[in-house]
XYZ file of C-alpha atoms in Angstrom:
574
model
C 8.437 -2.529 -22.139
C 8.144 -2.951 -25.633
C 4.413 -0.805 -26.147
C 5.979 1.553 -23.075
C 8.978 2.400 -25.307
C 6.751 2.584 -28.610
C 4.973 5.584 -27.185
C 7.839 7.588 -25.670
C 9.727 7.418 -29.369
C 6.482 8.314 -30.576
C 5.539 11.829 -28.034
C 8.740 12.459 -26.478
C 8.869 15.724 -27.895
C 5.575 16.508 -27.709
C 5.024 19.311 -25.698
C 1.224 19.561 -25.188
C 0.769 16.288 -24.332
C 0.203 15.845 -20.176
C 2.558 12.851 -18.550
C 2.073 14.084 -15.090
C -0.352 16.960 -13.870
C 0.280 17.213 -9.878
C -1.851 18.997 -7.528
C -0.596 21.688 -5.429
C -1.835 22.058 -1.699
C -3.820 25.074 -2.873
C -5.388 22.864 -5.701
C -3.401 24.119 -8.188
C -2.825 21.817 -11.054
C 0.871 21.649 -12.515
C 1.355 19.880 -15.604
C 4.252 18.302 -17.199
C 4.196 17.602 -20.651
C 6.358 14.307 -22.268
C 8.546 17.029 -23.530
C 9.145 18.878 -19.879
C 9.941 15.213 -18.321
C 11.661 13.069 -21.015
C 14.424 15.961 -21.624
C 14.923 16.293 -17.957
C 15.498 12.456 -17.834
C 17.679 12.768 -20.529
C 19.592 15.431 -18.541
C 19.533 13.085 -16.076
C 20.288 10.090 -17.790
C 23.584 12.321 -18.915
C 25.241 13.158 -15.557
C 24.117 9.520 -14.364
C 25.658 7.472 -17.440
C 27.298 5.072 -15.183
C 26.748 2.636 -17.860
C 25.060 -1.059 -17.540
C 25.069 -3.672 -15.393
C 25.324 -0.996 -12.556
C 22.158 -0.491 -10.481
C 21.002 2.994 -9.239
C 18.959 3.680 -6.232
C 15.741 5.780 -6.754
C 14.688 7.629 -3.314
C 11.773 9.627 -4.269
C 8.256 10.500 -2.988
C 5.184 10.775 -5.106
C 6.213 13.554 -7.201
C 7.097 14.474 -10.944
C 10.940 14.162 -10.008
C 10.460 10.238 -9.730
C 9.294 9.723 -13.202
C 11.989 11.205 -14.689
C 13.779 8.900 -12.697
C 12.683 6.277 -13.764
C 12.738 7.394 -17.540
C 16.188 8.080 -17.197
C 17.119 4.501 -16.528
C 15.057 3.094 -18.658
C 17.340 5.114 -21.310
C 20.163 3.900 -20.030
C 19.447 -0.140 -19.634
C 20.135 0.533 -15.907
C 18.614 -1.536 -12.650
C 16.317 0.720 -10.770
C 15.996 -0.259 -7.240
C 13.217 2.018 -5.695
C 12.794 2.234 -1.971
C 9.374 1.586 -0.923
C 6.791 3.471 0.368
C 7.185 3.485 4.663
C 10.616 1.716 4.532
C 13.018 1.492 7.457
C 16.281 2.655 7.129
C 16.930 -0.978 7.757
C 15.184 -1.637 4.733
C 16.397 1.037 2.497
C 20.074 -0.158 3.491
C 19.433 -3.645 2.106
C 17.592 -2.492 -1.032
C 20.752 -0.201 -1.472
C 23.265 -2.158 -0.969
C 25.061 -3.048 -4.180
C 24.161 0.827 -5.886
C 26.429 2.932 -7.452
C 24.550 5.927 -7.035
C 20.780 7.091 -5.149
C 18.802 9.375 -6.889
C 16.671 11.762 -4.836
C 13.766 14.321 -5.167
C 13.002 16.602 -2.091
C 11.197 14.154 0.263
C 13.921 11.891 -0.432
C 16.809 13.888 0.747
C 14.530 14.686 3.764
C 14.673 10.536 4.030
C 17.969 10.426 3.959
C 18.637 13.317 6.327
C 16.467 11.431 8.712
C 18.509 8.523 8.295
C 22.098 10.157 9.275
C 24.546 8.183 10.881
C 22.391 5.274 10.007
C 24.735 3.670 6.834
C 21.695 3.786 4.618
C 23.964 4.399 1.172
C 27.272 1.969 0.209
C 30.156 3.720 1.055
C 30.918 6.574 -1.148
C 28.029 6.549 -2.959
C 26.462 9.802 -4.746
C 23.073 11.319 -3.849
C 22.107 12.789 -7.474
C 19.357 15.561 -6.940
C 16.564 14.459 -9.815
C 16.119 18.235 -11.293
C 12.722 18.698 -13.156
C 13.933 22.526 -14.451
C 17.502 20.660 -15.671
C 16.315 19.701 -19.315
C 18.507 18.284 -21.930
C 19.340 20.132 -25.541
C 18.719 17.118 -27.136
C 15.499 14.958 -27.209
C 15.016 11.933 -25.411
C 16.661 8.266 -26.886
C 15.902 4.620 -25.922
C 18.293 2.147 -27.370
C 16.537 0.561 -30.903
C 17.502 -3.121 -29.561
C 14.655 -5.255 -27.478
C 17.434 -7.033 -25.228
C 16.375 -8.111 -21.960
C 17.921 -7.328 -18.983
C 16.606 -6.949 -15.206
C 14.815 -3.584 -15.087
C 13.888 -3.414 -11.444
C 14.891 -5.051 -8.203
C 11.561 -5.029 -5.715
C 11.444 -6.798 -1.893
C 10.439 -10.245 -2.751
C 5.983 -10.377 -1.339
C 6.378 -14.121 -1.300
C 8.538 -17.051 -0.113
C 11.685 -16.476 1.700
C 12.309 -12.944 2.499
C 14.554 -11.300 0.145
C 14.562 -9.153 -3.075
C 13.409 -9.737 -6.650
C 14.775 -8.855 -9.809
C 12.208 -7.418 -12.691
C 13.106 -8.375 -16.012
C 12.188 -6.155 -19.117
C 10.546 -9.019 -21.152
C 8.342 -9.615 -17.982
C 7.168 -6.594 -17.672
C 6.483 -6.263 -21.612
C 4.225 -9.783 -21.072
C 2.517 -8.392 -17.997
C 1.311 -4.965 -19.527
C 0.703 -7.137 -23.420
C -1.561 -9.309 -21.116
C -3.310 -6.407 -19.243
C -3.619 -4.270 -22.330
C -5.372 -6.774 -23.970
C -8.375 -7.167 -21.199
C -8.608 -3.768 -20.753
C -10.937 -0.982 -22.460
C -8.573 0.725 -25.005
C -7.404 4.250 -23.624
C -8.553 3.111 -19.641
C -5.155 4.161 -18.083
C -5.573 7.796 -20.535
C -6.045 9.091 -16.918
C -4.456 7.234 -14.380
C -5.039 8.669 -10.443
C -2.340 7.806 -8.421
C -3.804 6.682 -4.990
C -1.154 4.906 -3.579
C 2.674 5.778 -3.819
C 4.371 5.383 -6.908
C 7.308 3.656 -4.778
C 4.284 0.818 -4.799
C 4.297 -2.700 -7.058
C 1.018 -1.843 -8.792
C 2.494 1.295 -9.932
C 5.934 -0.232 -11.173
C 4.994 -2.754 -12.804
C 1.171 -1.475 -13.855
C -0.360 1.337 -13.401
C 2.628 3.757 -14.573
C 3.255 1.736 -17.309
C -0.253 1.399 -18.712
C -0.768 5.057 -18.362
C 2.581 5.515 -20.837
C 1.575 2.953 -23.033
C -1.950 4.729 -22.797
C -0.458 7.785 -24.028
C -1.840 8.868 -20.719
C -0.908 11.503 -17.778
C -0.334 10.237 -14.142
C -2.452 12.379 -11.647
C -0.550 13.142 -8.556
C -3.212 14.089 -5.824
C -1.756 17.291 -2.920
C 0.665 15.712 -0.442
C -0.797 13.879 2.758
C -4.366 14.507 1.028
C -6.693 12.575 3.498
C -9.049 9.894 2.468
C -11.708 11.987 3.121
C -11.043 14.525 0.945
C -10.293 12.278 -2.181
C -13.934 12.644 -4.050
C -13.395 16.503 -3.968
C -10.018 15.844 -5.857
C -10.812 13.095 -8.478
C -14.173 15.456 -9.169
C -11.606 17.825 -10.119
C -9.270 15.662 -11.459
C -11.697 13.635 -13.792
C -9.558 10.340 -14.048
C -9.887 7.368 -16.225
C -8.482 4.943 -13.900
C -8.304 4.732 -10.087
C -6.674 2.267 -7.797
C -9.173 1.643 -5.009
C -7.837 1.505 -1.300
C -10.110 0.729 1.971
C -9.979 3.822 2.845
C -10.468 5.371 -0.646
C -13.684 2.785 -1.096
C -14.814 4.316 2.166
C -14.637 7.902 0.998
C -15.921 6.743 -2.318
C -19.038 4.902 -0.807
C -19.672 8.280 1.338
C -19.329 10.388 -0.974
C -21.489 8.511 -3.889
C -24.406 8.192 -0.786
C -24.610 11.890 -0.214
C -24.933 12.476 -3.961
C -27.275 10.425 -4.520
C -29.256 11.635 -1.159
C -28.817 15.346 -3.303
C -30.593 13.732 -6.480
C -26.954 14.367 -8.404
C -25.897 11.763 -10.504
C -22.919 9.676 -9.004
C -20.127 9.753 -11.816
C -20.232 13.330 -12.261
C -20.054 14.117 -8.480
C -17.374 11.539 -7.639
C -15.140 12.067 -10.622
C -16.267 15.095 -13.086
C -17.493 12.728 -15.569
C -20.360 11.374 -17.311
C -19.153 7.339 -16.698
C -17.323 5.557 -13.742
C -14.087 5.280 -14.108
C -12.199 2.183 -14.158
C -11.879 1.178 -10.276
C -9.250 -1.247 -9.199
C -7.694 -3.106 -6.191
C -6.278 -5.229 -4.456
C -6.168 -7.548 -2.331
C -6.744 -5.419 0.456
C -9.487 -4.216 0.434
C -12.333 -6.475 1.803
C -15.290 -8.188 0.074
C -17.779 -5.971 2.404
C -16.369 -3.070 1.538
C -16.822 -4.114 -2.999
C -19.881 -5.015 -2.318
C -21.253 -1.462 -0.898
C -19.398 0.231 -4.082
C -21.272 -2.346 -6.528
C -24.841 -1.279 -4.982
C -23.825 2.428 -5.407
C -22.654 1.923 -8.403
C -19.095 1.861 -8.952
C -17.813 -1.729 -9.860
C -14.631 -2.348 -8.351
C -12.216 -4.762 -10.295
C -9.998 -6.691 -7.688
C -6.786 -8.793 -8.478
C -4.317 -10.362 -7.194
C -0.214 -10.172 -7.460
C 2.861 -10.488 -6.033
C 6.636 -9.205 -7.044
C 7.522 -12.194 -7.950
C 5.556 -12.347 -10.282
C 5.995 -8.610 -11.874
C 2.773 -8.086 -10.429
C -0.500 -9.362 -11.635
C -1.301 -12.991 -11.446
C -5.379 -12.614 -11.774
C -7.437 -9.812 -12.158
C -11.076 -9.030 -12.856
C -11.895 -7.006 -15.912
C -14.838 -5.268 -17.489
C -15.507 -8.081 -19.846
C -14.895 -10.906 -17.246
C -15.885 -10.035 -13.077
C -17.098 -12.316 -10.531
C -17.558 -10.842 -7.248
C -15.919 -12.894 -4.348
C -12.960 -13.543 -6.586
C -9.678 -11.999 -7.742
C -10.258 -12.845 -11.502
C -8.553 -15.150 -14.018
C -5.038 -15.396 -14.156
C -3.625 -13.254 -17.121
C -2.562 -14.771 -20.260
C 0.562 -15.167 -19.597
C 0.678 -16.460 -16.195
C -0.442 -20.529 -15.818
C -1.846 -20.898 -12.186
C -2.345 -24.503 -10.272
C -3.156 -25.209 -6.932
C -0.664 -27.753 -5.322
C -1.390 -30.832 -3.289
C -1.330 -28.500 -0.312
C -4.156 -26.104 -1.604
C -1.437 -23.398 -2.116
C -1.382 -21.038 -5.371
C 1.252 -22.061 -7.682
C 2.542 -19.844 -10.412
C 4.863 -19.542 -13.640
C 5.017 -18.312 -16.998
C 6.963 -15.330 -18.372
C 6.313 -13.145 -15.600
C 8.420 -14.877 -13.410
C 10.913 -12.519 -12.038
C 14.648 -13.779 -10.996
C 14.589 -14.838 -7.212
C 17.924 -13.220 -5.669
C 18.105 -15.562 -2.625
C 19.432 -18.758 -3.231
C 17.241 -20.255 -0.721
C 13.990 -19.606 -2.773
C 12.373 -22.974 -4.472
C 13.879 -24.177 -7.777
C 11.184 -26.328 -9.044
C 10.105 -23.532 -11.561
C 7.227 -22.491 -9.536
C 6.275 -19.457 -7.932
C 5.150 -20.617 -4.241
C 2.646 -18.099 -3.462
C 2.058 -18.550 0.691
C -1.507 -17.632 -0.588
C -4.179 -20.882 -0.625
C -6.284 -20.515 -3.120
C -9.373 -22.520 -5.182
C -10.110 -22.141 -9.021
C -13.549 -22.691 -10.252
C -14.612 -24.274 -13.306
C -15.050 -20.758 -15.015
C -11.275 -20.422 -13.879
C -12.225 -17.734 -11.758
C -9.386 -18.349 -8.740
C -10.991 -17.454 -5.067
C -7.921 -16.521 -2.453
C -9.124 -19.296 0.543
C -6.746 -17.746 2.978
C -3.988 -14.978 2.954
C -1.093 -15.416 4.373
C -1.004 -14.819 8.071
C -1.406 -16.373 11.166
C -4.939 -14.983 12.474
C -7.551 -14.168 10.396
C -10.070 -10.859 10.601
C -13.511 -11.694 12.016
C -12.033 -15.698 13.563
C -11.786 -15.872 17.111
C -9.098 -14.359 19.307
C -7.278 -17.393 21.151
C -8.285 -17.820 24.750
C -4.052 -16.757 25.565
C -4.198 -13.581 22.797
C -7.406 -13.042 24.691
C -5.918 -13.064 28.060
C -3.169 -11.301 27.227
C -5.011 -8.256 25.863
C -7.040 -8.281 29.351
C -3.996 -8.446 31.004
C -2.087 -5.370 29.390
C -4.830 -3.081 30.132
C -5.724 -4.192 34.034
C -1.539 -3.985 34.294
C -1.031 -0.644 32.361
C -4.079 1.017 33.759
C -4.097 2.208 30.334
C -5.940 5.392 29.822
C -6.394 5.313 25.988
C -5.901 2.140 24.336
C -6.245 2.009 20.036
C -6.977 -0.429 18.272
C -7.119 -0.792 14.290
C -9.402 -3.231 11.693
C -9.418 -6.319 13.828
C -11.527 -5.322 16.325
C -14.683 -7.568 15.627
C -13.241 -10.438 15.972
C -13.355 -10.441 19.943
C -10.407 -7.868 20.332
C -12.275 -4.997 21.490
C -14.005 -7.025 24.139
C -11.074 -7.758 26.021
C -9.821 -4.639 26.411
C -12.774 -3.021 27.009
C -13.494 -5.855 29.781
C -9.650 -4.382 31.161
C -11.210 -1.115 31.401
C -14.232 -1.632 32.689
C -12.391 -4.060 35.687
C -10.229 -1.080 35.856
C -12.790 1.402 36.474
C -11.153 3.635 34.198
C -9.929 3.814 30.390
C -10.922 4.663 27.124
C -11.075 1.760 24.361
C -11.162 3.268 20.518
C -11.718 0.890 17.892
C -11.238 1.577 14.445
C -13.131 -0.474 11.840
C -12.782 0.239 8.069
C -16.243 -2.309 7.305
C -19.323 -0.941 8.417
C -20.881 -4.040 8.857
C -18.548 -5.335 11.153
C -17.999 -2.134 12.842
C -22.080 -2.012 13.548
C -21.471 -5.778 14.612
C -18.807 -4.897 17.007
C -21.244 -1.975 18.809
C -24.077 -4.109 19.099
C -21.772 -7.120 20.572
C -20.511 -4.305 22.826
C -23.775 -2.975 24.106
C -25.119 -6.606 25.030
C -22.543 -7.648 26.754
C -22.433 -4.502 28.794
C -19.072 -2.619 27.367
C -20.218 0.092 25.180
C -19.728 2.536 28.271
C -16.086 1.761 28.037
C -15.055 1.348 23.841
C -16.085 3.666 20.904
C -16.209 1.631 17.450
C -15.417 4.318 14.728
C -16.278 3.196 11.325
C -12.831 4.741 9.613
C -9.974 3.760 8.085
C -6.265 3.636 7.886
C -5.816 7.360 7.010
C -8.217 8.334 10.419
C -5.875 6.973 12.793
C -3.644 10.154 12.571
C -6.614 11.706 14.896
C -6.875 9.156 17.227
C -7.407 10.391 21.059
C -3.623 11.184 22.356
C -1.464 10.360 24.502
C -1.861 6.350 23.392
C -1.038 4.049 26.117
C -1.806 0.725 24.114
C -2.012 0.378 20.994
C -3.233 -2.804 18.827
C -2.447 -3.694 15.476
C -4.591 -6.207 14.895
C -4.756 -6.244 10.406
C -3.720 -7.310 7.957
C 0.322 -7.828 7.572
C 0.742 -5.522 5.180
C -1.078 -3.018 6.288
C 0.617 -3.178 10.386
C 3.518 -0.851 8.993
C 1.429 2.132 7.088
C -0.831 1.964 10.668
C 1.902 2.291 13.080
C 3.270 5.135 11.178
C -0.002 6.787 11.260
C -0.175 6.469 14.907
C 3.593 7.545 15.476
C 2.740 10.832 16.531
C -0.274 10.092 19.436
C 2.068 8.118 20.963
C 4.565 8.938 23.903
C 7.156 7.074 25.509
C 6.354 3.942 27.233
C 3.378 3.487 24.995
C 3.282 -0.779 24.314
C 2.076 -1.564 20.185
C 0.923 -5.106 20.093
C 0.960 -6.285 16.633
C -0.811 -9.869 15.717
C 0.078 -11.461 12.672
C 3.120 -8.881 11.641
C 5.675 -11.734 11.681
C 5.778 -12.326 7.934
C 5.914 -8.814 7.254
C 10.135 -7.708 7.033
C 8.986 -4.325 6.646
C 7.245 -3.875 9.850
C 9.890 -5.753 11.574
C 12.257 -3.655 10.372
C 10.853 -0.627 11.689
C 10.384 -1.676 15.455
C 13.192 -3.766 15.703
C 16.371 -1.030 14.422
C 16.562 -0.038 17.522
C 15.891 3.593 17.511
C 12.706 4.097 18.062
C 11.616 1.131 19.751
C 12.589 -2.285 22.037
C 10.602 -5.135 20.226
C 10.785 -8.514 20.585
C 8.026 -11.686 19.433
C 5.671 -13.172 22.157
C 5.267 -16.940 21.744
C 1.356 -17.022 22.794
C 0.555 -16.937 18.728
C 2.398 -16.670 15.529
C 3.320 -13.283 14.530
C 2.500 -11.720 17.765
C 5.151 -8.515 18.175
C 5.143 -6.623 21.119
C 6.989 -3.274 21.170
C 7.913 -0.494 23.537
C 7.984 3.061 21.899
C 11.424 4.798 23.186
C 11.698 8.147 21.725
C 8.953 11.317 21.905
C 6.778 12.168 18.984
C 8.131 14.352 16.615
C 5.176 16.787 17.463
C 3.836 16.119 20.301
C 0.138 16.755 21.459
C -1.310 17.719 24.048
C -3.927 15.449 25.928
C -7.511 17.009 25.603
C -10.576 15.966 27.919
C -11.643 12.640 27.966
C -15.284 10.900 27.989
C -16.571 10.215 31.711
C -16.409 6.011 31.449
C -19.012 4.386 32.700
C -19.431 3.393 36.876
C -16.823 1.587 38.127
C -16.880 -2.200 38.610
C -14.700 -3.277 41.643
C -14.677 -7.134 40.939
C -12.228 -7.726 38.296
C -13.953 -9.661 35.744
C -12.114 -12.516 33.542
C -10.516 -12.585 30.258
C -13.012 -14.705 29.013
C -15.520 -11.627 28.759
């Protein structure tokens, strides 16, 4: 925290410097200055002053009101324990269960209002409205000691399920060791594409924007993917974390520029240069390699709570494409006699379940390869199926199965689709004689694969491959009868919810691979909203039965005339 802390002694007061300029629906800019959000976390900070070692909840969306927040503990030496983005109530109860107090902006007291009658917050526990016009008559003060002491407490993203606990000295290592592979002033403008509830923005990218001296840029709320070049042209931002579906605006957006003769930077992002671009994990080679030919070098990592965040990333001065980078300088990174990632150094957070490995060790889940350049190549994340392998003949079957038994009229199905997914249940249509099969596939490639597999084998009459991403199911064809979840773990939760409101009662999600994700779990298996239970035909295989009504229902439009129908049932092996 230590170069976090230097700069917020330094420009606390200062009242023309930006920390956080948020657009408005109506593209209005708003702009906080270090002055307008360290005295309101110092107003804050003095209602709150529950005093250490008590931990405080924070319950806030991506807003102005959560940075204060989190100032206002750091002032006080207190244990934030955010709720993350998409969380259950399930999971918000166990993040909040030893709190003394929650605070909340606006979209998280509509969270909790949600949540009534669900025992979400310890018994008697205040809800503390975070108040951006409440601002202190004195300036902001950080203690003058560099004690350690756990900072944050973050769901555990490897080993045993569980929670984490962030120490301050970590966190100082992790942004010492990021700082010094990055450009100096790279975070001076730091977009926020995904929620600041997130791990890369607790431990990283809000961080290194304050250590920067920098301003967080908080796009309009529920801006789609699609219309994220038109905002960071306006925005102009020296940093951007990359998402699939923000690479696939990106890559559309830098195409039709170029097809206009304008130059790329300045039409993507109001500047002369390309930002600096990183990700993830998650997003897929395919998809870096289309931004590198265009032009905009994406640098991908790789981390994990457990280990405050990064283990490896790619910089500017050190990229291999393929690869997740080096591991930082503080982290030391082996590969055990079972190809698995291994990991320690002072990063390490404190593992809260006693159950978690005590050899000194972080154990990964990930297996992994480092190269002689130390360059470490992820061999296989951690789930049970992999995009683009083969579906097993019984996941195979039983996809055939659920649509010839459903007669399902519109069937979904998200990322996984070229692997042999969308064949089967457009083979269950087309035995049918009836149904509509809508893939959606982030990669181009694969969703051009998946069309031309399709059209050989006959089935194109009865499936539509859409090349679009996470943020494009929220138009999918309504009412859903089936829906498939066939990604990523991590990635099963954010797509449900964005398919939450085509659905109707009755509708079946089938989710492959979801078992190591708690989150997801959580969601379909509270009870409320849906009856879920594991199938044993694969690992991680969850089938569940929506319950409840949309919030907003829709109303079914026309759908496409399928193709003739074929009265001899064909088999799952299609």
């Amino acid at each position: 925290m230590r170069a976090v802390e230097t700069v917020l002694r330094e420009h606390a007061e200062d009242g023309d410097r930006p920390l956080v300029e948020a657009t408005a629906e109506d593209g209005t800019a708003v702009v906080h200055s270090y002055r307008d959000i360290t005295r309101a976390a110092r107003a804050l900070g003095d209602r709150l002053d529950l005093g250490p070692p008590h931990r405080v909840g924070i319950l806030c969306g991506d807003t102005a009101e959560a940075v204060v927040a989190e100032l206002a503990l750091l002032a006080l030496r207190l244990t934030g324990c955010p709720v993350p983005p998409g969380a259950s109530a399930r999971t918000a109860a166990a993040l909040l269960a030893d709190v003394s107090a929650v605070l909340v902006d606006t979209p998280g007291r509509a969270l909790l209002a949600g949540w009534a009658g669900r025992d979400v917050l310890p018994e008697g526990c205040p809800v503390v409205p975070v108040d951006l016009g409440d601002s202190a008559p004195g300036p902001y003060r950080l203690p003058e000691d560099d004690r350690d002491w756990i900072c944050k407490i973050l769901p555990a993203s490897a080993g045993p399920a569980g929670r984490v606990g962030i120490r301050a000295h970590g966190v100082a290592a992790h942004l010492d060791s990021l700082r010094a592979e990055l450009p100096q002033g790279a975070f001076a403008r730091c977009a926020v594409t995904v929620p600041l509830g997130a791990l890369a923005h607790q431990v990283a990218a809000t961080p290194l924007a304050i250590a920067d001296g920098g301003c967080l840029l908080l796009p309009p709320r529920d801006i789609p993917a699609t219309a994220l070049p038109d905002w960071t042209a306006r925005a102009r931002p020296t940093a951007l974390a990359v998402t699939p579906p923000a690479a696939t605006a990106l890559i559309g957006a830098a195409r039709i520029a170029r097809r206009e003769g304008r130059p790329v930077p300045a039409a993507l992002f109001g500047t002369p240069g390309v930002p600096l671009l990183w990700c993830g994990t998650e997003v897929p080679h395919p998809l870096l390699r289309e931004c590198e030919g265009l032009g905009l070098p994406v640098y991908a990592g790789y981390g994990l709570a457990g280990n405050t965040g990064a283990v490896s990333w790619n910089t500017p001065a050190a990229r291999r494409s393929g690869t997740v980078g080096r591991p930082l300088s503080h982290v030391h990174a082996e590969i055990g006699p079972d190809g698995e990632l291994l990991v320690k150094g002072a990063g390490l957070a404190v593992s809260l379940n006693p159950d978690a490995p005590a050899d000194g060790w972080l154990h990964t889940g990930v297996r992994a390869a480092i190269d002689a350049d130390g360059f470490v190549h992820l061999v296989r994340p951690d789930r049970a199926r992999h995009a683009g392998e083969p579906l097993t003949p019984e996941i195979g079957r039983l996809l055939y199965s659920l649509v010839r038994s459903l007669r399902a009229d519109c069937v979904v199905a998200f990322d996984g689709t070229a692997d042999g997914s969308l064949d089967q249940l457009a083979a269950g249509a087309r035995a049918n004689g009836a149904g509509h099969i809508v893939g959606h596939v982030p990669d181009a490639h694969r969703a051009a694969d998946t069309r031309a597999r399709l059209t050989a084998a006959g089935l194109a009459p009865w499936a539509e491959v859409r090349h679009a991403g996470l943020h494009d199911l929220g138009r999918a064809p309504v009412p859903v009868d089936l829906a498939l979840l066939d990604c990523r773990p991590d990635l099963t939760l954010p797509a449900l919810t964005a398919l939450e409101e085509r659905m109707r009662p009755g509708t079946i999600v089938l989710a492959l691979g979801s078992a190591s994700t708690g989150p997801y779990l959580d969601r379909v298996r509270d009870g409320a909203d849906y009856l879920s239970m594991p199938l044993p035909v694969a690992p991680g295989v969850e089938v569940s039965i929506r319950l409840t009504p949309a919030a907003a229902p829709h109303r079914p439009g026309p759908r496409p005339v399928p193709g003739p129908a074929t009265p001899t049932p064909q088999s799952s092996g299609e």
